[in-house]
Short mmCIF file of N, CA and C in Angstrom, two decimals:
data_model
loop_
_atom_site.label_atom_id
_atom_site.label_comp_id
_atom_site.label_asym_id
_atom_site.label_seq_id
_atom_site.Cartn_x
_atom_site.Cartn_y
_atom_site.Cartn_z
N UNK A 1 12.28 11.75 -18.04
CA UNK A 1 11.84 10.39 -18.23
C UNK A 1 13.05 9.46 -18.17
N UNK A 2 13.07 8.29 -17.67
CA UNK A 2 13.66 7.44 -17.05
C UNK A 2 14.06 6.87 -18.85
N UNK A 3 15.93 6.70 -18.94
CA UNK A 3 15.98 5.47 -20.27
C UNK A 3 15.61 4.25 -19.89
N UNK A 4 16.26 3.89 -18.39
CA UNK A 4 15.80 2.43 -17.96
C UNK A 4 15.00 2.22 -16.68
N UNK A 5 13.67 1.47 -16.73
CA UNK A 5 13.25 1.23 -15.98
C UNK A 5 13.14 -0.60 -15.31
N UNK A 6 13.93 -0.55 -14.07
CA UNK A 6 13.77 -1.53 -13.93
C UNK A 6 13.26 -2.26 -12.14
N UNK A 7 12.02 -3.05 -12.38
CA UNK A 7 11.19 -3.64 -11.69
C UNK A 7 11.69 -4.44 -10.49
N UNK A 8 12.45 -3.90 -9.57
CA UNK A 8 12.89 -5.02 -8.31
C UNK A 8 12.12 -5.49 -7.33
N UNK A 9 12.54 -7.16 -7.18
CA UNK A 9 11.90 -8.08 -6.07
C UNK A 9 11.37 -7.13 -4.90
N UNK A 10 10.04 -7.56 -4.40
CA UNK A 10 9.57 -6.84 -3.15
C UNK A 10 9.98 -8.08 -2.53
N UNK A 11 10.44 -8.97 -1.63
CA UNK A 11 10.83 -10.20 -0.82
C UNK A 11 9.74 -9.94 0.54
N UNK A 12 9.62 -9.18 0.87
CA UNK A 12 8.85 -8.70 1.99
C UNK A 12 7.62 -8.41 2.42
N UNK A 13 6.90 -8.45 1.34
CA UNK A 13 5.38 -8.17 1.14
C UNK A 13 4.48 -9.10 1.59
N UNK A 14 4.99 -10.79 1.84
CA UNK A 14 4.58 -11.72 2.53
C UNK A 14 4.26 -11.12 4.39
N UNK A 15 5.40 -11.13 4.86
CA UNK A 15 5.77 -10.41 6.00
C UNK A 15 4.85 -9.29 6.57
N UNK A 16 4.65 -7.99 5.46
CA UNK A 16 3.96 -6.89 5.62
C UNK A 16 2.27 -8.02 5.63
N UNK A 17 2.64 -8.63 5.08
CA UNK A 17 0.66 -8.64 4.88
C UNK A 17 0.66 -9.42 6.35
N UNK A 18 1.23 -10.13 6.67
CA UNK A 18 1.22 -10.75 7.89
C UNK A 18 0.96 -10.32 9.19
N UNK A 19 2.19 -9.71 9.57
CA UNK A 19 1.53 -8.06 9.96
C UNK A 19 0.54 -7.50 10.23
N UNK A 20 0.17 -6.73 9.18
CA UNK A 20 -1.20 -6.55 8.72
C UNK A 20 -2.18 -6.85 9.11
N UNK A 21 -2.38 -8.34 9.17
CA UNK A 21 -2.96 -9.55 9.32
C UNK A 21 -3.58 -9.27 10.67
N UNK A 22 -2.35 -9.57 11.65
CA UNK A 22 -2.00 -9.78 13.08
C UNK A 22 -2.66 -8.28 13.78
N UNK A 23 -2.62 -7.43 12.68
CA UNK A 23 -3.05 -6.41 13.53
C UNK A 23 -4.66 -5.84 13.55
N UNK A 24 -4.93 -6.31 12.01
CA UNK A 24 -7.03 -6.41 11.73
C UNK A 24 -7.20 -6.77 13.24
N UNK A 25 -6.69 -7.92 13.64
CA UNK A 25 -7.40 -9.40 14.09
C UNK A 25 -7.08 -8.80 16.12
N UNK A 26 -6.19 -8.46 16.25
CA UNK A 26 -5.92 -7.70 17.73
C UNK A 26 -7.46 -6.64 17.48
N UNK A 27 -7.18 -6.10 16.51
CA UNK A 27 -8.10 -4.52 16.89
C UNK A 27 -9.05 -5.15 16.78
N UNK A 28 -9.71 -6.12 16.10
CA UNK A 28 -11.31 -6.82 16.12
C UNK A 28 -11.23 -7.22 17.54
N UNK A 29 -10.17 -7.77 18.09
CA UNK A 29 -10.83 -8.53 19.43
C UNK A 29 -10.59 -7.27 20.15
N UNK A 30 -10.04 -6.40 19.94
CA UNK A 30 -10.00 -5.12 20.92
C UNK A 30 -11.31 -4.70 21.09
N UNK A 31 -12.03 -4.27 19.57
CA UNK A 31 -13.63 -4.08 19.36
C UNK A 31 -14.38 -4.66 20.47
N UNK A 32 -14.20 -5.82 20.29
CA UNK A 32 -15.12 -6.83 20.41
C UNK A 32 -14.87 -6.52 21.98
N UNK A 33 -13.71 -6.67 23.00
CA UNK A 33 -13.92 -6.63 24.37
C UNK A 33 -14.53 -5.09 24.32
N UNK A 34 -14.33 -4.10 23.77
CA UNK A 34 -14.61 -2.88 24.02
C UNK A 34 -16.52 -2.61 24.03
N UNK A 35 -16.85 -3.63 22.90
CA UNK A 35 -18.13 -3.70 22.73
C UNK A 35 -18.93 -4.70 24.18
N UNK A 36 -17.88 -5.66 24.64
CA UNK A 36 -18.91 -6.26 25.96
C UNK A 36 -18.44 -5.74 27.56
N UNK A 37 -17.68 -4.77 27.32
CA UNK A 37 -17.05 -3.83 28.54
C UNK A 37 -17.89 -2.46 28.87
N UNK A 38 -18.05 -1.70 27.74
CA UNK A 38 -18.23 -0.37 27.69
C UNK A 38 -20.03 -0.13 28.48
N UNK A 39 -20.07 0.68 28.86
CA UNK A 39 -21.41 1.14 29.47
C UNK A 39 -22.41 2.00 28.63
N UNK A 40 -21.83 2.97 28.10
CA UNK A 40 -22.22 3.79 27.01
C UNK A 40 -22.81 2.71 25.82
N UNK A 41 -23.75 3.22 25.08
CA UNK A 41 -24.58 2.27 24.10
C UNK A 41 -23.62 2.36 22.72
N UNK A 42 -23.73 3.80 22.53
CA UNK A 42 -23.36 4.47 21.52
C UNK A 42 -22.03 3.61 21.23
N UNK A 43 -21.01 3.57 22.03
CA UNK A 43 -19.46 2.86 21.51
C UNK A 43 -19.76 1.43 21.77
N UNK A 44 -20.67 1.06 22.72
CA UNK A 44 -20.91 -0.96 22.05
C UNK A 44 -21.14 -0.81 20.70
N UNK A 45 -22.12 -0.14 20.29
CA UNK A 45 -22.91 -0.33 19.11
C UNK A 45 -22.02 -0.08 17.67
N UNK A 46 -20.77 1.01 17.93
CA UNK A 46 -19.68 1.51 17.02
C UNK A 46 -18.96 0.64 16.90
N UNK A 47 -18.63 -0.16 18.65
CA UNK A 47 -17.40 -0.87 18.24
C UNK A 47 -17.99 -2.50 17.93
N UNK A 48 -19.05 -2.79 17.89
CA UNK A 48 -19.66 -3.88 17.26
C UNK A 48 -19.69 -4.00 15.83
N UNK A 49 -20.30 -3.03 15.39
CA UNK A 49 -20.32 -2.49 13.80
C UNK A 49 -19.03 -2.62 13.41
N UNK A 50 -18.13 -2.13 13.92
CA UNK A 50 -16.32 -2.32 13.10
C UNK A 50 -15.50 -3.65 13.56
N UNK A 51 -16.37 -4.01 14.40
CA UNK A 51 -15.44 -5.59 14.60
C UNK A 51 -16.22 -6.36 13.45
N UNK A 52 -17.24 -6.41 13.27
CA UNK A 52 -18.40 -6.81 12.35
C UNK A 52 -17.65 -6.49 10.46
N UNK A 53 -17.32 -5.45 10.64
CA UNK A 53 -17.28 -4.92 9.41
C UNK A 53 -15.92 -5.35 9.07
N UNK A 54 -15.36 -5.01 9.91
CA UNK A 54 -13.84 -5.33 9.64
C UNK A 54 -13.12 -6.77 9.21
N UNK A 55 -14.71 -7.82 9.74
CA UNK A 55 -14.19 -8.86 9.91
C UNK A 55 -14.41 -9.70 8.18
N UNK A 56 -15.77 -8.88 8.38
CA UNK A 56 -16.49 -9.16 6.92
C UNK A 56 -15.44 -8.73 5.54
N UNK A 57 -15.06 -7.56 5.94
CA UNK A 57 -14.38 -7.12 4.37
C UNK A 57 -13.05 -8.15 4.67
N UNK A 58 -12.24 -8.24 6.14
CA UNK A 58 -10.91 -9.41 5.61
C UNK A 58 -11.35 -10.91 5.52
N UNK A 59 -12.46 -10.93 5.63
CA UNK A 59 -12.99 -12.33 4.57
C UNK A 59 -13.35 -12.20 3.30
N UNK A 60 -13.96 -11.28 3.17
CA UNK A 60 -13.66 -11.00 1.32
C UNK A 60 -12.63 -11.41 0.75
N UNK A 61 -11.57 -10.19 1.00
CA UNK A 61 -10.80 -9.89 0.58
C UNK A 61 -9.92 -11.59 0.57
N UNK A 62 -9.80 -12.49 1.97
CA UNK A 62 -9.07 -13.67 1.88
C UNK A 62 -9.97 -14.81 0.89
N UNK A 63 -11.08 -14.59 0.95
CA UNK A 63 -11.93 -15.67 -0.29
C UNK A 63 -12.13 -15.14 -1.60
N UNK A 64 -11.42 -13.85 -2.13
CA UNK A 64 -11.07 -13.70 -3.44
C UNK A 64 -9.86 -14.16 -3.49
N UNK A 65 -8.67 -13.84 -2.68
CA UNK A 65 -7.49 -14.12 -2.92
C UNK A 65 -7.30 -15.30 -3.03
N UNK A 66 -8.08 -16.66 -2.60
CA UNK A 66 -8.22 -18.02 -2.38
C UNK A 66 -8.70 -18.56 -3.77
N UNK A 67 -9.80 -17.85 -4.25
CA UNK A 67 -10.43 -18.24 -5.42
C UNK A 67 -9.54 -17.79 -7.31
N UNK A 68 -8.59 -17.15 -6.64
CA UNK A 68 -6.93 -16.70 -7.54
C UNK A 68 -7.36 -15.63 -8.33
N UNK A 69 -8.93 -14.82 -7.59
CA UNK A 69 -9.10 -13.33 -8.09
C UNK A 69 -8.01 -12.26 -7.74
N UNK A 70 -7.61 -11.52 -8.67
CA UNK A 70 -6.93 -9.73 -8.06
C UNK A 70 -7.80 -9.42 -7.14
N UNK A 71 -7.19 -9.39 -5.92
CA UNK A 71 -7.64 -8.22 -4.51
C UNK A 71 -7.41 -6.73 -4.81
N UNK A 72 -8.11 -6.23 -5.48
CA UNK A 72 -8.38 -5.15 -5.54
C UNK A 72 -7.67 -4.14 -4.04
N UNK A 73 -7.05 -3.11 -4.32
CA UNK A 73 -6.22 -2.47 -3.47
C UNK A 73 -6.93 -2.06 -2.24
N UNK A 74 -8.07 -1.34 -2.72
CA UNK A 74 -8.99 -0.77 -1.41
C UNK A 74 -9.68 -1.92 -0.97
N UNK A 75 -9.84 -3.29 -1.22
CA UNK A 75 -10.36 -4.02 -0.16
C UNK A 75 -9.30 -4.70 0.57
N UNK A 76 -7.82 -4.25 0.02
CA UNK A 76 -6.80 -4.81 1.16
C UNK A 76 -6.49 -3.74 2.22
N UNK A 77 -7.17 -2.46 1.94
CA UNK A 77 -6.32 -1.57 2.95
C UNK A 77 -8.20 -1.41 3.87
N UNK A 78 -9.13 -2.15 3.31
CA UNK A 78 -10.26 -1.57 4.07
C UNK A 78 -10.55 -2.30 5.94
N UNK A 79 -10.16 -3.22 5.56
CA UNK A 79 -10.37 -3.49 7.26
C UNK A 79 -9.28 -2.23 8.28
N UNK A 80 -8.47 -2.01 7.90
CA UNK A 80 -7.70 -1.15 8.33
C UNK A 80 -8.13 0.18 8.30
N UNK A 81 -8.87 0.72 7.10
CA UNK A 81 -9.66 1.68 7.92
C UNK A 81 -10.61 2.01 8.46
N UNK A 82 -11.30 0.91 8.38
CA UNK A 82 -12.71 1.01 8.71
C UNK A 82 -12.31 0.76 10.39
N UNK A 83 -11.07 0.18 10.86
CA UNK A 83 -10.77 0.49 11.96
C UNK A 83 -10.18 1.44 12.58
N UNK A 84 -9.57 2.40 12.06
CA UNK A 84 -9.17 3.56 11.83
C UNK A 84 -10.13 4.63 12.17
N UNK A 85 -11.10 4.49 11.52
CA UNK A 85 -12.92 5.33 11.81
C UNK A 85 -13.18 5.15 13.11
N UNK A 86 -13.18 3.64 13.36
CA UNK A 86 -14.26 3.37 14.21
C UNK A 86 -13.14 3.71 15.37
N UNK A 87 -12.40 3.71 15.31
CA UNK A 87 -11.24 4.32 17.16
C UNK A 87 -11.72 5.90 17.15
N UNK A 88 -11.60 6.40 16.26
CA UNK A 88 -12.24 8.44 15.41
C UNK A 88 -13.72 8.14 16.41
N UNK A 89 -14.40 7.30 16.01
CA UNK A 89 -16.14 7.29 16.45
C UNK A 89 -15.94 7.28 18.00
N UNK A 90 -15.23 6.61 18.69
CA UNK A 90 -15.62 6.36 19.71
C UNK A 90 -14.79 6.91 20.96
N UNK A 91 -14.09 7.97 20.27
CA UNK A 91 -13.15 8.87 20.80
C UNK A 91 -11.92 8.74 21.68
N UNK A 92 -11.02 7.42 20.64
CA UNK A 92 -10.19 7.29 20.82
C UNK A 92 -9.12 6.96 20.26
N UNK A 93 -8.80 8.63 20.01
CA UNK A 93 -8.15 9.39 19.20
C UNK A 93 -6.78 8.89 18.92
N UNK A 94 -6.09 8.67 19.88
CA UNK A 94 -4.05 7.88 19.88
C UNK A 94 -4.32 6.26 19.26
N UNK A 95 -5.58 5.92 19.27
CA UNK A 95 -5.67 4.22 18.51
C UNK A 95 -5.97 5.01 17.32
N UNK A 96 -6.67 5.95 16.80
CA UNK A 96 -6.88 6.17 15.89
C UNK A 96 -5.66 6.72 14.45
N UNK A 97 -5.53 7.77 15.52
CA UNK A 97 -3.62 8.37 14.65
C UNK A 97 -2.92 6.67 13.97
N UNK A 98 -2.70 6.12 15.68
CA UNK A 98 -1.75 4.81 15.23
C UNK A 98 -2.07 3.96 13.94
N UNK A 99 -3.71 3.31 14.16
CA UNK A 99 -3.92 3.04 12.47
C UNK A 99 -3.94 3.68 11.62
N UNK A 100 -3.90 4.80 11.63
CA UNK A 100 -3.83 5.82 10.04
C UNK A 100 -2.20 5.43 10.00
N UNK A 101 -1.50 6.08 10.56
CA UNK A 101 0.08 5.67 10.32
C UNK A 101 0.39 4.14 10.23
N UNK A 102 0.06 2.91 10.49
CA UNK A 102 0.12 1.53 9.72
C UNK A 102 -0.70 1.22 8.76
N UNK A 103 -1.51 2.47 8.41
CA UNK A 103 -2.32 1.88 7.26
C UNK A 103 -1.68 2.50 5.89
N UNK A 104 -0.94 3.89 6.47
CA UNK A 104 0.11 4.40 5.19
C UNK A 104 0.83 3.76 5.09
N UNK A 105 1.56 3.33 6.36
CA UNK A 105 3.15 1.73 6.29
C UNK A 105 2.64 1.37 5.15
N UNK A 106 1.27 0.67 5.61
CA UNK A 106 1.19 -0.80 4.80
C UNK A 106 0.85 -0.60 3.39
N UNK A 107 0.40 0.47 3.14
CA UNK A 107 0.05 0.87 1.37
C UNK A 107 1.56 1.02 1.02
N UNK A 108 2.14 1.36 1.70
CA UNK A 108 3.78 2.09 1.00
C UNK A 108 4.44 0.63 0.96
N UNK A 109 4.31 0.08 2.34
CA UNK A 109 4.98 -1.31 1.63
C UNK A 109 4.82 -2.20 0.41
N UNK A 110 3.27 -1.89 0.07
CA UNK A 110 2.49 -3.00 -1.13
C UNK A 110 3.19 -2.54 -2.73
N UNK A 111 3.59 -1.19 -2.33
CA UNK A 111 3.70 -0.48 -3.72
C UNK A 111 4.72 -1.29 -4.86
N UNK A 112 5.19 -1.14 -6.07
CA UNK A 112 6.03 -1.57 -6.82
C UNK A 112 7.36 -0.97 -6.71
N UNK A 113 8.29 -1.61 -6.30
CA UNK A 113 9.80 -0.99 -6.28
C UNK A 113 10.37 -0.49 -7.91
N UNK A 114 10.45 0.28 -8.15
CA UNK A 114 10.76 0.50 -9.70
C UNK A 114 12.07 1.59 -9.78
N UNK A 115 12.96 0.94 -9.79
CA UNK A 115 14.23 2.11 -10.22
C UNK A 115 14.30 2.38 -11.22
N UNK A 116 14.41 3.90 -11.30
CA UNK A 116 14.91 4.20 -12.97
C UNK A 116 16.18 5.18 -13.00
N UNK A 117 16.94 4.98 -14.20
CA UNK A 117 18.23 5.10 -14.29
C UNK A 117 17.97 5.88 -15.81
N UNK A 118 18.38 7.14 -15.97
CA UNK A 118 19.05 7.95 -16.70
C UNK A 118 20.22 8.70 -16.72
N UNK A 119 20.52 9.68 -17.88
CA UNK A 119 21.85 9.97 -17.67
C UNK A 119 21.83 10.90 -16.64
N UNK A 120 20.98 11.57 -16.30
CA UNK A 120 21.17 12.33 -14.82
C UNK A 120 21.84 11.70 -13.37
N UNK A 121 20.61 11.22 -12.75
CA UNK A 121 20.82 9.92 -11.71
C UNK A 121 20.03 8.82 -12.07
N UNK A 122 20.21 7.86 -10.98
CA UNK A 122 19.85 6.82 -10.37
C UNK A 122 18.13 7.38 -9.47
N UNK A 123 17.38 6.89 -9.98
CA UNK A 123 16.19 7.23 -8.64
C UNK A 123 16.18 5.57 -7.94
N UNK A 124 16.48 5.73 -7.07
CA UNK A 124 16.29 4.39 -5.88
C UNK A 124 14.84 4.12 -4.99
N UNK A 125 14.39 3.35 -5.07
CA UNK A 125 12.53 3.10 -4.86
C UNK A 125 12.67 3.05 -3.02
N UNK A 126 13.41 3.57 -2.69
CA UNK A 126 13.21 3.43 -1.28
C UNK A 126 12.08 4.63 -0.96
N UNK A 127 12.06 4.50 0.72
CA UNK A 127 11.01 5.37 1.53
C UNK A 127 11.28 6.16 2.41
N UNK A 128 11.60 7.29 1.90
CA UNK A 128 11.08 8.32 0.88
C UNK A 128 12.12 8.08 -0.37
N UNK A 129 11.89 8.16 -1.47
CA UNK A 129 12.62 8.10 -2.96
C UNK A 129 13.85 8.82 -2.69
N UNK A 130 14.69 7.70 -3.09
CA UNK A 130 16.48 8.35 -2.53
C UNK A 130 16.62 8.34 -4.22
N UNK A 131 17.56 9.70 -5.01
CA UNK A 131 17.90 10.18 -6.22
C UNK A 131 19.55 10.20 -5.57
N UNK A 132 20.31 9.31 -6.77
CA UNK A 132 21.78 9.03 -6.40
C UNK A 132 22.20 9.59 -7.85
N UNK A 133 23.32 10.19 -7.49
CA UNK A 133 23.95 10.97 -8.32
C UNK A 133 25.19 10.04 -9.05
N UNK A 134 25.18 10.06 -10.22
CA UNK A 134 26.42 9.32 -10.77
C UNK A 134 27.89 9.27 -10.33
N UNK A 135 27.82 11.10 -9.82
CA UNK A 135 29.14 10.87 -9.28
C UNK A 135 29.05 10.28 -7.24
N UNK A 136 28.16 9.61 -7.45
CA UNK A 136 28.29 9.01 -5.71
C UNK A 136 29.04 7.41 -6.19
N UNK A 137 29.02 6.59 -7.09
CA UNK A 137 28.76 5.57 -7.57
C UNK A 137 30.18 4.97 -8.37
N UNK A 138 30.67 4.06 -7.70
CA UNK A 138 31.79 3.49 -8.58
C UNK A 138 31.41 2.74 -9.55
N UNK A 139 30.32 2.04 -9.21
CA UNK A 139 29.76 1.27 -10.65
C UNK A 139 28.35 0.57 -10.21
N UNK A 140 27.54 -0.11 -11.25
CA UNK A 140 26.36 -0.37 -11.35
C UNK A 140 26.10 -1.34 -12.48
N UNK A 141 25.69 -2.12 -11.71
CA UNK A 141 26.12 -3.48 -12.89
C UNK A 141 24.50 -4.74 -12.57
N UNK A 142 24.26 -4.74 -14.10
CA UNK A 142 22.77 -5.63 -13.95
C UNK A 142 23.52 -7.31 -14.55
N UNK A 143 23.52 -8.54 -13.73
CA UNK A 143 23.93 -9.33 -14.26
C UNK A 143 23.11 -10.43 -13.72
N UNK A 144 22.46 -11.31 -14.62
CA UNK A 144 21.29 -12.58 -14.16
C UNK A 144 20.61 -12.59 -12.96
N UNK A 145 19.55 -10.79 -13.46
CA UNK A 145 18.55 -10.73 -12.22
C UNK A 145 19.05 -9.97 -11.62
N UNK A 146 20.31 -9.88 -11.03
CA UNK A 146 20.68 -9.33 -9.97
C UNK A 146 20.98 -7.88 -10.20
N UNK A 147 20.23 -7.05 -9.76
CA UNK A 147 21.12 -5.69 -9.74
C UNK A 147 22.35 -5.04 -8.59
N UNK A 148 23.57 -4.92 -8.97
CA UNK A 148 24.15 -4.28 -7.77
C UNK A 148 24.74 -3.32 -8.11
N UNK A 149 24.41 -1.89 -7.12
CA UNK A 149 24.99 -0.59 -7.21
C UNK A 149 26.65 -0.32 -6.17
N UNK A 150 27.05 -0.57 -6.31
CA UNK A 150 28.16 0.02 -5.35
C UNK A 150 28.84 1.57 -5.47
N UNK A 151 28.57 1.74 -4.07
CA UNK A 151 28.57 3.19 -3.93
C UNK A 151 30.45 3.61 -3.73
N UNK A 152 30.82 4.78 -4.09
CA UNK A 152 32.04 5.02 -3.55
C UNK A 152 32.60 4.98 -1.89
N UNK A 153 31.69 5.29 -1.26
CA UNK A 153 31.88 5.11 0.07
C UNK A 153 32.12 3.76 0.76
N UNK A 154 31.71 2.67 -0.16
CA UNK A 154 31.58 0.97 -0.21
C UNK A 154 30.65 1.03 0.28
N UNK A 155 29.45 1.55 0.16
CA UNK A 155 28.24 0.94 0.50
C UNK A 155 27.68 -0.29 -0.99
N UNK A 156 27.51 -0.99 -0.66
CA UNK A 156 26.70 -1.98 -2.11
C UNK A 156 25.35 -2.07 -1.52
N UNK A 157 24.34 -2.24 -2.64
CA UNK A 157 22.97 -2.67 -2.90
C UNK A 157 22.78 -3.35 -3.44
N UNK A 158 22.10 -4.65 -3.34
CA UNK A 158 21.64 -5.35 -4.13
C UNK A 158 20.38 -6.14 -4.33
N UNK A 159 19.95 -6.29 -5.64
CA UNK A 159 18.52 -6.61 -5.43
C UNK A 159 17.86 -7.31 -6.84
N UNK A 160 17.33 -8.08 -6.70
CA UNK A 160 16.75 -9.02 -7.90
C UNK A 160 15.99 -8.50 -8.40
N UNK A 161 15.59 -8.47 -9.55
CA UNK A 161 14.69 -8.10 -10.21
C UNK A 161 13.49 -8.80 -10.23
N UNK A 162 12.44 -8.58 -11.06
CA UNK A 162 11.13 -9.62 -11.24
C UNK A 162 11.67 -9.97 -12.60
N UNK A 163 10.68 -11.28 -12.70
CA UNK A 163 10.73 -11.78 -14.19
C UNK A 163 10.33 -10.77 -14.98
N UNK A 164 8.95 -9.82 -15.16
CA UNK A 164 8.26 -9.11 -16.18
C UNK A 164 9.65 -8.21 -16.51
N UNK A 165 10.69 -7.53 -15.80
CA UNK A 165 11.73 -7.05 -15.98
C UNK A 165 12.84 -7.57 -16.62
N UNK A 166 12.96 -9.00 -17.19
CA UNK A 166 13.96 -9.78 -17.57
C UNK A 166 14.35 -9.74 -19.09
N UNK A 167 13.06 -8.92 -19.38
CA UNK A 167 13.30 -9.13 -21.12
C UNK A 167 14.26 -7.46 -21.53
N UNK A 168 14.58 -6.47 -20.38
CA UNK A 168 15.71 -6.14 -20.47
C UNK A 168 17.13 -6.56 -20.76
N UNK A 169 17.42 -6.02 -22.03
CA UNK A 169 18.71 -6.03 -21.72
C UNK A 169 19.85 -5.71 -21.45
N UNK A 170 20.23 -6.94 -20.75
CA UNK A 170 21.50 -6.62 -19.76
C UNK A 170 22.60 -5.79 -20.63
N UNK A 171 23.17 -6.16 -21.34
CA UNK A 171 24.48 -5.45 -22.00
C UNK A 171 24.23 -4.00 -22.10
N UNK A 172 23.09 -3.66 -22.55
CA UNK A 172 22.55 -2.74 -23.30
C UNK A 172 22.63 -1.51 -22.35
N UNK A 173 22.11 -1.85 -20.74
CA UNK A 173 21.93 -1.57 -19.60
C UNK A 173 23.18 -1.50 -19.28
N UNK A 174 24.43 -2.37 -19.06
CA UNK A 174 25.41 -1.99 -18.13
C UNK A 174 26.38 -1.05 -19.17
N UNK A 175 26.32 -1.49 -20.66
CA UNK A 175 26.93 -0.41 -21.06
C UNK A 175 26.43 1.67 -20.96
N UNK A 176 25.48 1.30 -20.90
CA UNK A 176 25.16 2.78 -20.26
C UNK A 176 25.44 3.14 -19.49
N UNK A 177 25.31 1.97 -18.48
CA UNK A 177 25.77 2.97 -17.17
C UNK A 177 27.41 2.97 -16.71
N UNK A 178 27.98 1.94 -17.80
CA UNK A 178 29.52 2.50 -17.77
C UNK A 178 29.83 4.01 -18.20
N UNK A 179 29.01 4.04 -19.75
CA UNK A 179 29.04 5.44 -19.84
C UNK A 179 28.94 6.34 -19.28
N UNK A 180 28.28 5.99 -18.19
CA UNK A 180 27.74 7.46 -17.23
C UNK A 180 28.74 7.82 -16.08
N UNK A 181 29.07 6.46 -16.35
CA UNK A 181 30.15 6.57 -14.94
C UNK A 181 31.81 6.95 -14.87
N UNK A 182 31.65 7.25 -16.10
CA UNK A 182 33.03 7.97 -16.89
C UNK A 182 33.42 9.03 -16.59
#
């Protein structure tokens, strides 16, 4: 178990949803030409239903977020799979893979960055979870928000924290990890 846990800025999550965004809205109109192109009934009718569906749940999901409700997690990742299915339905399989793999991106991006620091290591919230060893580390220092690790190699990191993380304290925090770094 972690002595300190502390909560760093995602800056990027604007960006990812954007993204995101840009890509519902391609695959609906992809649907949608696929649904007034195709000859076969069966994939109009599939890819109507998921341009339909897809379009419906990212209006939900944008007229809760508007009305300053929590978006619930699975109605932010559902247009994404329900497009995901519907490429599976209509047997086309390489669109399909591709949204499963941006629909993991995009959950992994949403997640909470949370480093925690004991006397063992450092666990670092990256992707996949990087565990830094004390002796990699010349020092590690939390000062107004800011966290920065500098590595022996001179690599530095740095990264803000959130407010809910602020009622840490700092002294308390860097004197530990002087200790550790002894």
């Amino acid at each position: 178990m972690a002595k300190f846990e502390i909560i760093l800025r995602n800056d990027k999550v604007k960006q990812y949803n954007s993204m995101a965004l840009f890509i519902v809205i391609l695959n609906i109109g992809l649907f949608i030409l696929t649904a007034f192109y195709s000859t076969d009934q069966f994939i109009r009718n599939v890819a109507l239903a998921v341009a339909v569906l897809s379009a419906v749940s990212l209006a939900a999901g944008w007229w809760l977020a508007r009305k300053g409700k929590a978006v619930n997690a699975s109605l932010k990742y559902l247009p994404l799979i329900i497009i995901t299915i519907g490429w599976a339905m209509i047997g086309n399989w390489w669109a399909a893979v591709l949204c499963a793999v941006l629909t993991f991106l995009f959950a992994t991006s949403q997640r909470q960055l949370q480093l925690g620091v004991d006397k063992g290591e450092v666990i670092y919230p990256s992707f996949p979870q990087r565990t830094i060893r004390w002796n990699e580390l010349n020092n590690i220092v939390l000062k107004d928000g800011l966290l920065t690790i500098d590595f022996k190699n001179n690599k530095i990191l740095q990264s803000e924290i959130i407010e809910s993380s602020a009622g840490l304290n700092e002294q308390e925090f860097n004197d530990f990890c002087r200790e550790q770094l002894k």
